[in-house]
Amino acid sequence: MSESRILLYYRFTPVADPTAVMLWQRTLCKSLGLRGRIIISRHGINGTVGGALASVKTYIRRTREYPGFHDMEFKWSAGSAEDFPKLSVKVRDEIVTFGAADDLEVDEHGVVGGGVHLSPTQVNDLVAQRGDEVVFFDGRNAMEAAIGRFRNAVVPDATTTRDFLAELDSGRYDELKDRPVVTYCTGGVRCEVLSKLMLDRGFGEIYQLDGGIVRYGEQFGDAGLWEGSLYVFDRRMHVEFSEDAAQIGHCIHCGEPTNTYRNCINGDCRDMVLICDDCVADPSTAHCGRQECREYASTAAAAVNGSTITSG
Ligand SMILES: [Zn+2]
Ligand SMILES: [Zn+2]
């Protein structure tokens, strides 16, 4: 089997013609057999693609030929094109959808007026110096944070990135406005926007974890301030940084630790929920918890038990 990799990358930079960049990227990825998801806006590019090692190397070299992307960093991880259902390359208003396209200004250095970038080591130093005063603020959806987060992190009540503006404006986090806040997300892209939105709303001391959880995990594994699994938006679902990773998620049925999201047994239900191996193996507890799905599961369980008796 030939070697393959997944790349994670973004760059905030003015893109004069997003459609032209989209068509170029789509053609490039197709020619290299890459799959994944790339979003381009007038503010930059955000992507994750997988493919053969030689192909992703070529992809990086060719993508950096675009002037605004020449110094873009690429994070590597294990995986392949098969971890993605298809190739999707699109133009959108935002490369991460906060619903704040008009609040964002970018120049050749990135987001204008964003938070202070801290390397993983600098984040540890900040916490060592200022202790519990420092607050980690999760820039991801609550579902992602449920299986892994920084120690004592604040996790906003967000189902999608679009929920953050309302969360910030709710007043719920106003007590953090005079504390040092470290925003973090998977690869760093969401915090670029989140930090700017927080600074605009009167948060006084905003830092952002450069390279996101991915880079922090590469450097410190499970021996630093990170706890649990990293949720990822591809077939892998979650990754761990070492064999020592804590399981901080819990099965919604029995409470046992788990880091695996499952589809509800009801095929019409789109919910993904944390269910442990034992509970998912039993049809009566393979549901998401909603009443109609609970009833669906009971019926399914009765059918299975009925067939067991018949065959027995
Ligand atoms: Zn369980
Ligand atoms: Zn359900």
mmCIF file of N, CA and C in Angstrom, residues 251-254 261-267 269-276 278-301:
data_model
loop_
_atom_site.group_PDB
_atom_site.id
_atom_site.type_symbol
_atom_site.label_atom_id
_atom_site.label_comp_id
_atom_site.label_asym_id
_atom_site.label_seq_id
_atom_site.Cartn_x
_atom_site.Cartn_y
_atom_site.Cartn_z
ATOM 1 N N CYS A 251 -21.270 8.098 27.614
ATOM 2 C CA CYS A 251 -22.425 7.493 26.950
ATOM 3 C C CYS A 251 -23.700 8.133 27.492
ATOM 4 N N ILE A 252 -24.602 8.556 26.576
ATOM 5 C CA ILE A 252 -25.824 9.235 27.029
ATOM 6 C C ILE A 252 -26.771 8.265 27.736
ATOM 7 N N HIS A 253 -26.530 6.950 27.574
ATOM 8 C CA HIS A 253 -27.436 5.984 28.199
ATOM 9 C C HIS A 253 -26.928 5.495 29.549
ATOM 10 N N CYS A 254 -25.670 5.052 29.611
ATOM 11 C CA CYS A 254 -25.185 4.434 30.848
ATOM 12 C C CYS A 254 -24.110 5.265 31.559
ATOM 13 N N TYR A 261 -18.881 9.081 18.555
ATOM 14 C CA TYR A 261 -20.223 9.503 18.167
ATOM 15 C C TYR A 261 -20.837 8.453 17.248
ATOM 16 N N ARG A 262 -22.132 8.194 17.449
ATOM 17 C CA ARG A 262 -22.832 7.203 16.628
ATOM 18 C C ARG A 262 -24.076 7.834 16.024
ATOM 19 N N ASN A 263 -24.471 7.248 14.892
ATOM 20 C CA ASN A 263 -25.759 7.619 14.331
ATOM 21 C C ASN A 263 -26.855 7.002 15.174
ATOM 22 N N CYS A 264 -27.965 7.724 15.314
ATOM 23 C CA CYS A 264 -29.153 7.198 15.983
ATOM 24 C C CYS A 264 -29.669 6.000 15.183
ATOM 25 N N ILE A 265 -30.210 4.999 15.868
ATOM 26 C CA ILE A 265 -30.715 3.792 15.200
ATOM 27 C C ILE A 265 -31.859 4.122 14.246
ATOM 28 N N ASN A 266 -32.566 5.217 14.539
ATOM 29 C CA ASN A 266 -33.643 5.674 13.660
ATOM 30 C C ASN A 266 -33.019 6.331 12.426
ATOM 31 N N GLY A 267 -33.124 5.677 11.272
ATOM 32 C CA GLY A 267 -32.482 6.154 10.054
ATOM 33 C C GLY A 267 -32.958 7.535 9.614
ATOM 34 N N CYS A 269 -33.409 9.982 11.659
ATOM 35 C CA CYS A 269 -32.858 10.950 12.605
ATOM 36 C C CYS A 269 -31.418 11.253 12.203
ATOM 37 N N ARG A 270 -31.050 12.532 12.190
ATOM 38 C CA ARG A 270 -29.703 12.911 11.754
ATOM 39 C C ARG A 270 -28.760 13.102 12.933
ATOM 40 N N ASP A 271 -29.263 12.906 14.153
ATOM 41 C CA ASP A 271 -28.448 13.211 15.324
ATOM 42 C C ASP A 271 -27.292 12.225 15.503
ATOM 43 N N MET A 272 -26.145 12.792 15.891
ATOM 44 C CA MET A 272 -24.991 11.985 16.275
ATOM 45 C C MET A 272 -24.843 12.150 17.786
ATOM 46 N N VAL A 273 -24.743 11.042 18.482
ATOM 47 C CA VAL A 273 -24.658 11.109 19.943
ATOM 48 C C VAL A 273 -23.590 10.152 20.454
ATOM 49 N N LEU A 274 -23.126 10.419 21.671
ATOM 50 C CA LEU A 274 -22.127 9.551 22.292
ATOM 51 C C LEU A 274 -22.828 8.330 22.885
ATOM 52 N N ILE A 275 -22.527 7.168 22.328
ATOM 53 C CA ILE A 275 -23.091 5.914 22.847
ATOM 54 C C ILE A 275 -21.938 4.909 22.944
ATOM 55 N N CYS A 276 -21.839 4.222 24.062
ATOM 56 C CA CYS A 276 -20.737 3.278 24.263
ATOM 57 C C CYS A 276 -20.961 2.001 23.442
ATOM 58 N N ASP A 278 -21.278 -1.118 24.333
ATOM 59 C CA ASP A 278 -22.306 -2.013 24.865
ATOM 60 C C ASP A 278 -23.708 -1.518 24.525
ATOM 61 N N CYS A 279 -23.936 -0.235 24.737
ATOM 62 C CA CYS A 279 -25.285 0.310 24.525
ATOM 63 C C CYS A 279 -25.653 0.348 23.047
ATOM 64 N N VAL A 280 -24.659 0.564 22.168
ATOM 65 C CA VAL A 280 -24.991 0.629 20.746
ATOM 66 C C VAL A 280 -25.287 -0.781 20.206
ATOM 67 N N ALA A 281 -24.733 -1.795 20.882
ATOM 68 C CA ALA A 281 -24.955 -3.179 20.449
ATOM 69 C C ALA A 281 -26.372 -3.651 20.779
ATOM 70 N N ASP A 282 -27.021 -2.953 21.699
ATOM 71 C CA ASP A 282 -28.384 -3.310 22.096
ATOM 72 C C ASP A 282 -29.352 -2.336 21.417
ATOM 73 N N PRO A 283 -30.206 -2.810 20.496
ATOM 74 C CA PRO A 283 -31.079 -1.893 19.754
ATOM 75 C C PRO A 283 -31.899 -0.975 20.674
ATOM 76 N N SER A 284 -32.265 -1.439 21.855
ATOM 77 C CA SER A 284 -33.119 -0.614 22.714
ATOM 78 C C SER A 284 -32.390 0.621 23.242
ATOM 79 N N THR A 285 -31.042 0.595 23.219
ATOM 80 C CA THR A 285 -30.285 1.771 23.672
ATOM 81 C C THR A 285 -29.381 2.326 22.572
ATOM 82 N N ALA A 286 -29.755 2.103 21.318
ATOM 83 C CA ALA A 286 -28.944 2.627 20.212
ATOM 84 C C ALA A 286 -29.565 3.896 19.633
ATOM 85 N N HIS A 287 -30.365 4.587 20.451
ATOM 86 C CA HIS A 287 -31.053 5.801 19.973
ATOM 87 C C HIS A 287 -30.454 7.055 20.597
ATOM 88 N N CYS A 288 -30.891 8.208 20.069
ATOM 89 C CA CYS A 288 -30.304 9.497 20.466
ATOM 90 C C CYS A 288 -30.933 10.100 21.709
ATOM 91 N N GLY A 289 -32.021 9.509 22.178
ATOM 92 C CA GLY A 289 -32.639 10.026 23.397
ATOM 93 C C GLY A 289 -33.947 10.759 23.160
ATOM 94 N N ARG A 290 -34.206 11.175 21.926
ATOM 95 C CA ARG A 290 -35.477 11.856 21.656
ATOM 96 C C ARG A 290 -36.609 10.827 21.738
ATOM 97 N N GLN A 291 -37.807 11.332 22.096
ATOM 98 C CA GLN A 291 -38.925 10.429 22.354
ATOM 99 C C GLN A 291 -39.241 9.534 21.148
ATOM 100 N N GLU A 292 -39.332 10.124 19.968
ATOM 101 C CA GLU A 292 -39.720 9.308 18.800
ATOM 102 C C GLU A 292 -38.634 8.262 18.483
ATOM 103 N N CYS A 293 -37.379 8.605 18.756
ATOM 104 C CA CYS A 293 -36.292 7.666 18.482
ATOM 105 C C CYS A 293 -36.261 6.557 19.543
ATOM 106 N N ARG A 294 -36.622 6.936 20.772
ATOM 107 C CA ARG A 294 -36.731 5.956 21.853
ATOM 108 C C ARG A 294 -37.780 4.893 21.490
ATOM 109 N N GLU A 295 -38.913 5.376 20.954
ATOM 110 C CA GLU A 295 -39.983 4.449 20.560
ATOM 111 C C GLU A 295 -39.542 3.585 19.377
ATOM 112 N N TYR A 296 -38.862 4.200 18.431
ATOM 113 C CA TYR A 296 -38.341 3.463 17.281
ATOM 114 C C TYR A 296 -37.418 2.343 17.767
ATOM 115 N N ALA A 297 -36.555 2.674 18.741
ATOM 116 C CA ALA A 297 -35.591 1.709 19.274
ATOM 117 C C ALA A 297 -36.296 0.557 19.989
ATOM 118 N N SER A 298 -37.352 0.870 20.736
ATOM 119 C CA SER A 298 -38.095 -0.180 21.442
ATOM 120 C C SER A 298 -38.687 -1.182 20.454
ATOM 121 N N THR A 299 -39.258 -0.629 19.369
ATOM 122 C CA THR A 299 -39.846 -1.484 18.336
ATOM 123 C C THR A 299 -38.769 -2.364 17.695
ATOM 124 N N ALA A 300 -37.624 -1.732 17.398
ATOM 125 C CA ALA A 300 -36.519 -2.479 16.783
ATOM 126 C C ALA A 300 -36.029 -3.579 17.716
ATOM 127 N N ALA A 301 -35.932 -3.254 19.013
ATOM 128 C CA ALA A 301 -35.460 -4.231 19.988
ATOM 129 C C ALA A 301 -36.435 -5.405 20.100
#
